[in-house]
């Protein structure tokens, strides 16, 4: 197949590229940074697929491609994967988030129509449900109460995609919190769990410089809360799997049916990432926080909606698809989580 992709130079996209190249597809990768995109050629060396890199930008009409590139692709693509997105949770970034996540999707849909694709795959997020605690594999209301503009922009982009079902088949894929490879722990991510890890490392160094490295600092956490973590290789396998057995106009949750407790994940972080000076505390401890702890909790507050909740995701469509391609469902255990945190720590030590 001829497959066009946006966002393929990122953490998840790079893994999907390897899957698709291994299966012998011809890939057309849109990239703002040509040098970064060319690194994909080295990662896929020896695989069966062919990769073409096209310079462009999803925020620009026609994806910022030259007229020559656009003409070359017209009516020649079979499938379009739209993965490019801005993943930030800051409330003051609403305009930028909508420009990239919504307007960028609008440009991608029109480009896909001109390319003559038969199927458009939109990689969204499991958190388009907003503040709800249960999500079905269906569109959520655009009037939901969202935690941040990121969720809102992705929800509205999902609705936009479904407006194009007269032009081509549309599937929406919703990953939860993507973490490192389940076998090696390898990760190239700055988001969510890794953002929290980096924030804690910064505070650890700060406290050590102040001579407070032997104290204990409390992080507020809901007792019994879980973290819906999914390894990047599992997510990439689902993304490539729908190409074989995906159904039109379906939504697929790429989530964890047995998410680990936040307390268990945090204990692994303490042990494997050298964060022993931090300790979890229930929210009724908040009045007892000292000044340093108040600052710490305010900085990491942006992650609490993803690492400090209990959400149930129906993933019936995904499980049916995995069964049809004879692929195993996700089985995450504590040894896997330890491998992934160790992988992060080892990579950090080499920098």
mmCIF file of C-alpha atoms in Angstrom:
data_model
loop_
_atom_site.group_PDB
_atom_site.id
_atom_site.type_symbol
_atom_site.label_atom_id
_atom_site.label_comp_id
_atom_site.label_asym_id
_atom_site.label_seq_id
_atom_site.Cartn_x
_atom_site.Cartn_y
_atom_site.Cartn_z
ATOM 1 C CA UNK A 1 0.000 0.000 0.000
ATOM 2 C CA UNK A 2 0.931 3.648 -0.424
ATOM 3 C CA UNK A 3 0.567 5.201 3.032
ATOM 4 C CA UNK A 4 0.842 8.887 3.951
ATOM 5 C CA UNK A 5 1.681 9.796 7.557
ATOM 6 C CA UNK A 6 1.919 12.919 9.683
ATOM 7 C CA UNK A 7 3.618 12.902 13.077
ATOM 8 C CA UNK A 8 5.688 9.877 12.113
ATOM 9 C CA UNK A 9 8.946 11.328 13.437
ATOM 10 C CA UNK A 10 7.667 11.261 17.022
ATOM 11 C CA UNK A 11 7.893 8.659 19.779
ATOM 12 C CA UNK A 12 4.888 6.615 18.637
ATOM 13 C CA UNK A 13 5.192 7.417 14.940
ATOM 14 C CA UNK A 14 8.697 6.020 14.728
ATOM 15 C CA UNK A 15 7.479 2.673 16.051
ATOM 16 C CA UNK A 16 4.545 2.594 13.644
ATOM 17 C CA UNK A 17 6.891 3.372 10.744
ATOM 18 C CA UNK A 18 8.982 0.322 11.627
ATOM 19 C CA UNK A 19 5.879 -1.899 11.714
ATOM 20 C CA UNK A 20 4.614 -0.656 8.357
ATOM 21 C CA UNK A 21 8.031 -0.774 6.681
ATOM 22 C CA UNK A 22 8.518 -4.338 7.925
ATOM 23 C CA UNK A 23 5.269 -5.257 6.162
ATOM 24 C CA UNK A 24 6.571 -3.853 2.878
ATOM 25 C CA UNK A 25 4.419 -0.739 2.478
ATOM 26 C CA UNK A 26 5.551 2.389 0.647
ATOM 27 C CA UNK A 27 5.473 5.260 3.120
ATOM 28 C CA UNK A 28 5.237 8.998 2.534
ATOM 29 C CA UNK A 29 6.222 10.881 5.679
ATOM 30 C CA UNK A 30 5.359 14.556 6.164
ATOM 31 C CA UNK A 31 7.978 16.360 8.247
ATOM 32 C CA UNK A 32 8.887 19.912 9.156
ATOM 33 C CA UNK A 33 12.400 18.830 10.120
ATOM 34 C CA UNK A 34 13.899 16.887 7.219
ATOM 35 C CA UNK A 35 17.066 16.019 9.133
ATOM 36 C CA UNK A 36 15.089 14.423 11.968
ATOM 37 C CA UNK A 37 12.905 12.562 9.508
ATOM 38 C CA UNK A 38 15.922 11.145 7.693
ATOM 39 C CA UNK A 39 16.886 9.350 10.910
ATOM 40 C CA UNK A 40 13.894 7.121 10.194
ATOM 41 C CA UNK A 41 15.761 5.780 7.188
ATOM 42 C CA UNK A 42 18.508 4.465 9.454
ATOM 43 C CA UNK A 43 16.030 2.867 11.878
ATOM 44 C CA UNK A 44 14.252 1.074 9.055
ATOM 45 C CA UNK A 45 17.364 0.035 7.107
ATOM 46 C CA UNK A 46 17.060 -3.549 5.939
ATOM 47 C CA UNK A 47 13.272 -3.610 6.162
ATOM 48 C CA UNK A 48 11.084 -4.200 3.132
ATOM 49 C CA UNK A 49 9.331 -0.855 2.888
ATOM 50 C CA UNK A 50 10.302 2.284 1.010
ATOM 51 C CA UNK A 51 10.176 5.659 2.765
ATOM 52 C CA UNK A 52 9.791 9.022 1.051
ATOM 53 C CA UNK A 53 10.166 12.192 3.131
ATOM 54 C CA UNK A 54 8.114 15.237 2.189
ATOM 55 C CA UNK A 55 8.657 18.626 3.769
ATOM 56 C CA UNK A 56 5.532 20.282 5.084
ATOM 57 C CA UNK A 57 3.558 21.633 8.032
ATOM 58 C CA UNK A 58 0.058 20.587 9.100
ATOM 59 C CA UNK A 59 -0.818 24.124 10.215
ATOM 60 C CA UNK A 60 -0.506 25.362 6.620
ATOM 61 C CA UNK A 61 -3.076 24.847 3.851
ATOM 62 C CA UNK A 62 -2.237 21.861 1.634
ATOM 63 C CA UNK A 63 -0.055 20.715 4.566
ATOM 64 C CA UNK A 64 2.568 23.222 3.465
ATOM 65 C CA UNK A 65 3.666 20.968 0.609
ATOM 66 C CA UNK A 66 5.011 22.297 -2.665
ATOM 67 C CA UNK A 67 2.694 22.174 -5.655
ATOM 68 C CA UNK A 68 4.951 19.566 -7.205
ATOM 69 C CA UNK A 69 4.721 17.287 -4.167
ATOM 70 C CA UNK A 70 0.969 17.771 -3.942
ATOM 71 C CA UNK A 71 0.495 16.892 -7.607
ATOM 72 C CA UNK A 72 2.692 13.819 -7.259
ATOM 73 C CA UNK A 73 0.479 12.486 -4.450
ATOM 74 C CA UNK A 74 -2.907 13.327 -5.997
ATOM 75 C CA UNK A 75 -5.089 10.205 -6.300
ATOM 76 C CA UNK A 76 -2.121 7.958 -5.480
ATOM 77 C CA UNK A 77 -2.439 7.256 -1.728
ATOM 78 C CA UNK A 78 -4.346 4.337 -0.228
ATOM 79 C CA UNK A 79 -4.247 5.210 3.479
ATOM 80 C CA UNK A 80 -3.616 8.313 5.609
ATOM 81 C CA UNK A 81 -2.422 8.177 9.246
ATOM 82 C CA UNK A 82 -2.769 11.525 11.020
ATOM 83 C CA UNK A 83 -0.696 11.458 14.214
ATOM 84 C CA UNK A 84 0.790 14.962 14.356
ATOM 85 C CA UNK A 85 -0.407 16.832 17.447
ATOM 86 C CA UNK A 86 0.606 19.201 20.202
ATOM 87 C CA UNK A 87 0.456 17.395 23.551
ATOM 88 C CA UNK A 88 0.490 20.077 26.224
ATOM 89 C CA UNK A 89 -1.939 20.610 29.069
ATOM 90 C CA UNK A 90 -1.401 24.329 29.771
ATOM 91 C CA UNK A 91 -4.600 26.374 29.860
ATOM 92 C CA UNK A 92 -2.935 29.386 28.238
ATOM 93 C CA UNK A 93 -2.014 27.424 25.081
ATOM 94 C CA UNK A 94 -5.579 27.054 23.794
ATOM 95 C CA UNK A 95 -5.015 28.962 20.538
ATOM 96 C CA UNK A 96 -1.857 27.025 19.686
ATOM 97 C CA UNK A 97 -3.474 23.700 20.612
ATOM 98 C CA UNK A 98 -6.470 24.349 18.375
ATOM 99 C CA UNK A 99 -4.281 25.563 15.514
ATOM 100 C CA UNK A 100 -2.290 22.323 15.504
ATOM 101 C CA UNK A 101 -4.798 19.744 16.735
ATOM 102 C CA UNK A 102 -7.979 21.036 15.108
ATOM 103 C CA UNK A 103 -6.981 23.208 12.154
ATOM 104 C CA UNK A 104 -4.112 20.826 11.401
ATOM 105 C CA UNK A 105 -6.599 17.946 11.251
ATOM 106 C CA UNK A 106 -8.809 20.003 8.934
ATOM 107 C CA UNK A 107 -5.854 20.446 6.563
ATOM 108 C CA UNK A 108 -5.007 16.739 6.818
ATOM 109 C CA UNK A 109 -8.560 15.681 5.945
ATOM 110 C CA UNK A 110 -8.679 17.886 2.852
ATOM 111 C CA UNK A 111 -5.249 16.665 1.763
ATOM 112 C CA UNK A 112 -6.363 13.050 2.227
ATOM 113 C CA UNK A 113 -9.418 13.717 0.072
ATOM 114 C CA UNK A 114 -7.242 15.067 -2.714
ATOM 115 C CA UNK A 115 -4.859 12.108 -2.400
ATOM 116 C CA UNK A 116 -7.768 9.755 -3.026
ATOM 117 C CA UNK A 117 -7.288 7.643 0.106
ATOM 118 C CA UNK A 118 -9.780 4.938 0.998
ATOM 119 C CA UNK A 119 -9.167 5.084 4.753
ATOM 120 C CA UNK A 120 -8.210 7.884 7.164
ATOM 121 C CA UNK A 121 -6.825 6.909 10.590
ATOM 122 C CA UNK A 122 -6.905 9.654 13.201
ATOM 123 C CA UNK A 123 -4.762 9.100 16.301
ATOM 124 C CA UNK A 124 -6.548 10.935 19.094
ATOM 125 C CA UNK A 125 -6.404 10.368 22.863
ATOM 126 C CA UNK A 126 -8.393 8.271 25.312
ATOM 127 C CA UNK A 127 -8.956 11.448 27.315
ATOM 128 C CA UNK A 128 -11.439 13.121 24.972
ATOM 129 C CA UNK A 129 -13.996 11.997 27.580
ATOM 130 C CA UNK A 130 -13.049 15.041 29.677
ATOM 131 C CA UNK A 131 -13.923 14.703 33.360
ATOM 132 C CA UNK A 132 -16.143 11.651 32.926
ATOM 133 C CA UNK A 133 -15.112 8.368 34.548
ATOM 134 C CA UNK A 134 -16.325 5.946 31.866
ATOM 135 C CA UNK A 135 -15.742 6.006 28.114
ATOM 136 C CA UNK A 136 -17.340 3.985 25.336
ATOM 137 C CA UNK A 137 -15.806 3.609 21.881
ATOM 138 C CA UNK A 138 -17.986 6.348 20.458
ATOM 139 C CA UNK A 139 -17.819 10.100 19.964
ATOM 140 C CA UNK A 140 -18.037 12.139 23.152
ATOM 141 C CA UNK A 141 -20.074 15.314 23.401
ATOM 142 C CA UNK A 142 -18.222 18.462 22.394
ATOM 143 C CA UNK A 143 -19.930 20.212 25.306
ATOM 144 C CA UNK A 144 -18.286 17.918 27.862
ATOM 145 C CA UNK A 145 -16.452 19.439 30.802
ATOM 146 C CA UNK A 146 -12.795 19.122 29.763
ATOM 147 C CA UNK A 147 -9.726 19.296 31.967
ATOM 148 C CA UNK A 148 -7.771 21.417 29.489
ATOM 149 C CA UNK A 149 -7.805 22.743 25.897
ATOM 150 C CA UNK A 150 -5.776 19.745 24.703
ATOM 151 C CA UNK A 151 -8.658 17.365 25.435
ATOM 152 C CA UNK A 152 -11.181 19.759 23.913
ATOM 153 C CA UNK A 153 -9.155 20.243 20.723
ATOM 154 C CA UNK A 154 -8.811 16.481 20.209
ATOM 155 C CA UNK A 155 -12.511 15.855 20.882
ATOM 156 C CA UNK A 156 -13.581 18.457 18.339
ATOM 157 C CA UNK A 157 -11.071 17.091 15.829
ATOM 158 C CA UNK A 158 -12.669 13.640 16.215
ATOM 159 C CA UNK A 159 -16.061 15.078 15.290
ATOM 160 C CA UNK A 160 -14.482 16.858 12.324
ATOM 161 C CA UNK A 161 -13.014 13.573 11.069
ATOM 162 C CA UNK A 162 -16.400 11.867 11.138
ATOM 163 C CA UNK A 163 -17.806 14.617 8.900
ATOM 164 C CA UNK A 164 -15.653 13.195 6.083
ATOM 165 C CA UNK A 165 -17.104 9.668 6.057
ATOM 166 C CA UNK A 166 -18.706 10.397 2.666
ATOM 167 C CA UNK A 167 -15.198 10.867 1.266
ATOM 168 C CA UNK A 168 -13.404 7.866 2.801
ATOM 169 C CA UNK A 169 -13.580 5.424 5.686
ATOM 170 C CA UNK A 170 -12.596 6.968 9.015
ATOM 171 C CA UNK A 171 -11.247 5.222 12.104
ATOM 172 C CA UNK A 172 -10.297 6.953 15.350
ATOM 173 C CA UNK A 173 -7.652 5.465 17.617
ATOM 174 C CA UNK A 174 -7.461 6.603 21.235
ATOM 175 C CA UNK A 175 -4.291 5.695 23.154
ATOM 176 C CA UNK A 176 -4.123 6.235 26.906
ATOM 177 C CA UNK A 177 -0.796 7.186 28.581
ATOM 178 C CA UNK A 178 1.957 5.962 26.262
ATOM 179 C CA UNK A 179 5.122 4.767 27.999
ATOM 180 C CA UNK A 180 8.267 2.897 26.962
ATOM 181 C CA UNK A 181 8.740 -0.385 25.157
ATOM 182 C CA UNK A 182 7.346 -3.327 27.132
ATOM 183 C CA UNK A 183 10.479 -5.420 26.598
ATOM 184 C CA UNK A 184 13.355 -2.921 26.594
ATOM 185 C CA UNK A 185 11.888 0.095 28.380
ATOM 186 C CA UNK A 186 13.154 2.283 25.529
ATOM 187 C CA UNK A 187 11.305 5.594 25.368
ATOM 188 C CA UNK A 188 11.640 8.939 23.650
ATOM 189 C CA UNK A 189 8.881 10.874 25.336
ATOM 190 C CA UNK A 190 8.503 14.060 27.352
ATOM 191 C CA UNK A 191 4.868 13.591 28.248
ATOM 192 C CA UNK A 192 2.780 12.584 31.266
ATOM 193 C CA UNK A 193 4.686 9.939 33.257
ATOM 194 C CA UNK A 194 8.006 11.132 31.853
ATOM 195 C CA UNK A 195 7.097 14.757 32.466
ATOM 196 C CA UNK A 196 6.370 13.875 36.086
ATOM 197 C CA UNK A 197 9.671 11.993 36.404
ATOM 198 C CA UNK A 198 11.643 14.935 35.026
ATOM 199 C CA UNK A 199 9.836 17.395 37.296
ATOM 200 C CA UNK A 200 10.649 15.289 40.355
ATOM 201 C CA UNK A 201 14.281 15.004 39.288
ATOM 202 C CA UNK A 202 14.504 18.803 38.994
ATOM 203 C CA UNK A 203 13.020 19.250 42.463
ATOM 204 C CA UNK A 204 15.342 16.583 43.876
ATOM 205 C CA UNK A 205 18.397 18.510 42.642
ATOM 206 C CA UNK A 206 16.925 21.741 43.970
ATOM 207 C CA UNK A 207 16.356 20.260 47.423
ATOM 208 C CA UNK A 208 19.834 18.737 47.465
ATOM 209 C CA UNK A 209 21.415 22.105 46.617
ATOM 210 C CA UNK A 210 19.533 23.595 49.555
ATOM 211 C CA UNK A 211 20.858 20.894 51.874
ATOM 212 C CA UNK A 212 17.419 19.283 52.185
ATOM 213 C CA UNK A 213 18.223 16.022 50.401
ATOM 214 C CA UNK A 214 17.664 13.975 53.551
ATOM 215 C CA UNK A 215 14.099 15.220 54.116
ATOM 216 C CA UNK A 216 10.824 13.734 52.868
ATOM 217 C CA UNK A 217 8.485 15.717 50.611
ATOM 218 C CA UNK A 218 4.841 14.767 50.124
ATOM 219 C CA UNK A 219 2.977 14.432 46.829
ATOM 220 C CA UNK A 220 -0.811 14.470 46.985
ATOM 221 C CA UNK A 221 -2.484 11.431 45.454
ATOM 222 C CA UNK A 222 -5.975 9.948 45.546
ATOM 223 C CA UNK A 223 -5.894 6.709 47.513
ATOM 224 C CA UNK A 224 -6.632 3.767 45.222
ATOM 225 C CA UNK A 225 -6.190 5.803 42.015
ATOM 226 C CA UNK A 226 -4.770 4.104 38.921
ATOM 227 C CA UNK A 227 -2.629 5.048 35.923
ATOM 228 C CA UNK A 228 -3.799 3.854 32.515
ATOM 229 C CA UNK A 229 -0.377 3.104 31.068
ATOM 230 C CA UNK A 230 0.138 1.470 27.650
ATOM 231 C CA UNK A 231 3.554 0.478 26.204
ATOM 232 C CA UNK A 232 4.491 2.130 22.920
ATOM 233 C CA UNK A 233 4.982 -1.213 21.131
ATOM 234 C CA UNK A 234 1.434 -2.297 22.039
ATOM 235 C CA UNK A 235 0.016 0.995 20.741
ATOM 236 C CA UNK A 236 1.991 0.739 17.487
ATOM 237 C CA UNK A 237 0.823 -2.858 17.017
ATOM 238 C CA UNK A 238 -2.811 -1.760 17.329
ATOM 239 C CA UNK A 239 -2.243 1.108 14.879
ATOM 240 C CA UNK A 240 -0.792 -1.243 12.279
ATOM 241 C CA UNK A 241 -3.302 -3.971 13.145
ATOM 242 C CA UNK A 242 -6.328 -1.896 12.160
ATOM 243 C CA UNK A 243 -4.841 -1.685 8.681
ATOM 244 C CA UNK A 244 -5.478 -5.434 8.366
ATOM 245 C CA UNK A 245 -8.761 -5.918 10.210
ATOM 246 C CA UNK A 246 -10.061 -2.486 11.171
ATOM 247 C CA UNK A 247 -13.713 -1.639 10.563
ATOM 248 C CA UNK A 248 -14.916 1.581 8.979
ATOM 249 C CA UNK A 249 -16.254 4.403 11.167
ATOM 250 C CA UNK A 250 -15.079 2.566 14.293
ATOM 251 C CA UNK A 251 -13.347 4.037 17.339
ATOM 252 C CA UNK A 252 -10.636 2.011 19.062
ATOM 253 C CA UNK A 253 -9.527 2.521 22.643
ATOM 254 C CA UNK A 254 -5.870 1.562 23.121
ATOM 255 C CA UNK A 255 -6.075 1.316 26.872
ATOM 256 C CA UNK A 256 -5.171 -0.893 29.820
ATOM 257 C CA UNK A 257 -7.917 -3.119 31.251
ATOM 258 C CA UNK A 258 -5.856 -3.736 34.375
ATOM 259 C CA UNK A 259 -4.169 -0.394 35.098
ATOM 260 C CA UNK A 260 -1.617 -0.345 37.920
ATOM 261 C CA UNK A 261 -2.253 1.537 41.134
ATOM 262 C CA UNK A 262 -0.625 4.966 41.289
ATOM 263 C CA UNK A 263 0.957 3.950 44.594
ATOM 264 C CA UNK A 264 2.609 0.902 43.000
ATOM 265 C CA UNK A 265 3.941 2.891 40.036
ATOM 266 C CA UNK A 266 5.249 5.578 42.354
ATOM 267 C CA UNK A 267 7.023 2.997 44.502
ATOM 268 C CA UNK A 268 8.848 1.724 41.402
ATOM 269 C CA UNK A 269 9.776 5.315 40.531
ATOM 270 C CA UNK A 270 11.202 5.816 44.020
ATOM 271 C CA UNK A 271 13.267 2.645 43.822
ATOM 272 C CA UNK A 272 14.427 2.682 40.205
ATOM 273 C CA UNK A 273 14.758 6.426 39.558
ATOM 274 C CA UNK A 274 16.329 7.438 42.874
ATOM 275 C CA UNK A 275 13.351 9.444 44.106
ATOM 276 C CA UNK A 276 13.274 8.179 47.692
ATOM 277 C CA UNK A 277 12.838 11.665 49.170
ATOM 278 C CA UNK A 278 9.282 11.860 47.766
ATOM 279 C CA UNK A 279 6.320 10.178 49.429
ATOM 280 C CA UNK A 280 2.623 9.979 48.541
ATOM 281 C CA UNK A 281 0.020 11.473 50.857
ATOM 282 C CA UNK A 282 -3.805 11.582 50.674
ATOM 283 C CA UNK A 283 -5.506 14.865 49.816
ATOM 284 C CA UNK A 284 -6.629 15.451 53.396
ATOM 285 C CA UNK A 285 -2.926 16.005 54.134
ATOM 286 C CA UNK A 286 -2.951 19.165 51.974
ATOM 287 C CA UNK A 287 -3.308 21.651 54.899
ATOM 288 C CA UNK A 288 -0.096 20.204 56.359
ATOM 289 C CA UNK A 289 2.054 20.799 53.260
ATOM 290 C CA UNK A 290 5.036 23.063 53.829
ATOM 291 C CA UNK A 291 6.000 25.826 51.399
ATOM 292 C CA UNK A 292 8.337 23.633 49.340
ATOM 293 C CA UNK A 293 5.710 20.891 49.100
ATOM 294 C CA UNK A 294 3.054 23.387 48.013
ATOM 295 C CA UNK A 295 5.304 24.550 45.175
ATOM 296 C CA UNK A 296 6.117 20.972 44.198
ATOM 297 C CA UNK A 297 2.455 19.963 44.062
ATOM 298 C CA UNK A 298 1.471 23.076 42.120
ATOM 299 C CA UNK A 299 4.065 22.292 39.428
ATOM 300 C CA UNK A 300 3.004 18.662 38.974
ATOM 301 C CA UNK A 301 -0.711 19.497 39.246
ATOM 302 C CA UNK A 302 -0.915 19.457 35.431
ATOM 303 C CA UNK A 303 -0.431 15.665 35.475
ATOM 304 C CA UNK A 304 -3.019 14.774 38.114
ATOM 305 C CA UNK A 305 -5.848 14.342 35.601
ATOM 306 C CA UNK A 306 -3.918 11.491 33.958
ATOM 307 C CA UNK A 307 -1.952 9.930 36.802
ATOM 308 C CA UNK A 308 -4.406 10.329 39.665
ATOM 309 C CA UNK A 309 -7.847 9.102 38.540
ATOM 310 C CA UNK A 310 -9.910 5.959 38.096
ATOM 311 C CA UNK A 311 -11.330 5.769 34.571
ATOM 312 C CA UNK A 312 -12.903 2.757 32.871
ATOM 313 C CA UNK A 313 -12.491 2.430 29.106
ATOM 314 C CA UNK A 314 -14.540 0.034 26.997
ATOM 315 C CA UNK A 315 -12.172 -1.425 24.381
ATOM 316 C CA UNK A 316 -14.425 -4.047 22.779
ATOM 317 C CA UNK A 317 -13.587 -2.942 19.224
ATOM 318 C CA UNK A 318 -9.868 -3.160 19.912
ATOM 319 C CA UNK A 319 -10.097 -6.576 21.550
ATOM 320 C CA UNK A 320 -12.150 -7.923 18.641
ATOM 321 C CA UNK A 321 -9.604 -6.615 16.136
ATOM 322 C CA UNK A 322 -6.687 -8.135 18.087
ATOM 323 C CA UNK A 323 -8.467 -11.481 18.153
ATOM 324 C CA UNK A 324 -9.006 -11.357 14.387
ATOM 325 C CA UNK A 325 -5.310 -10.723 13.693
ATOM 326 C CA UNK A 326 -4.351 -13.285 16.352
ATOM 327 C CA UNK A 327 -2.478 -10.729 18.456
ATOM 328 C CA UNK A 328 -2.252 -10.880 22.232
ATOM 329 C CA UNK A 329 -4.061 -8.291 24.377
ATOM 330 C CA UNK A 330 -2.055 -6.150 26.768
ATOM 331 C CA UNK A 331 -0.988 -7.902 29.976
ATOM 332 C CA UNK A 332 0.918 -5.388 32.082
ATOM 333 C CA UNK A 333 2.527 -6.537 35.321
ATOM 334 C CA UNK A 334 4.931 -4.951 37.793
ATOM 335 C CA UNK A 335 8.076 -6.478 36.187
ATOM 336 C CA UNK A 336 7.099 -4.733 32.941
ATOM 337 C CA UNK A 337 6.658 -1.412 34.731
ATOM 338 C CA UNK A 338 10.047 -1.872 36.402
ATOM 339 C CA UNK A 339 11.699 -2.546 33.013
ATOM 340 C CA UNK A 340 10.156 0.593 31.585
ATOM 341 C CA UNK A 341 11.222 2.833 34.486
ATOM 342 C CA UNK A 342 14.709 1.280 34.403
ATOM 343 C CA UNK A 343 14.868 1.980 30.669
ATOM 344 C CA UNK A 344 14.113 5.636 31.325
ATOM 345 C CA UNK A 345 16.697 5.808 34.095
ATOM 346 C CA UNK A 346 19.393 4.140 31.976
ATOM 347 C CA UNK A 347 18.735 6.509 29.074
ATOM 348 C CA UNK A 348 18.889 9.524 31.414
ATOM 349 C CA UNK A 349 22.214 8.342 32.837
ATOM 350 C CA UNK A 350 23.728 8.190 29.339
ATOM 351 C CA UNK A 351 22.836 11.791 28.502
#
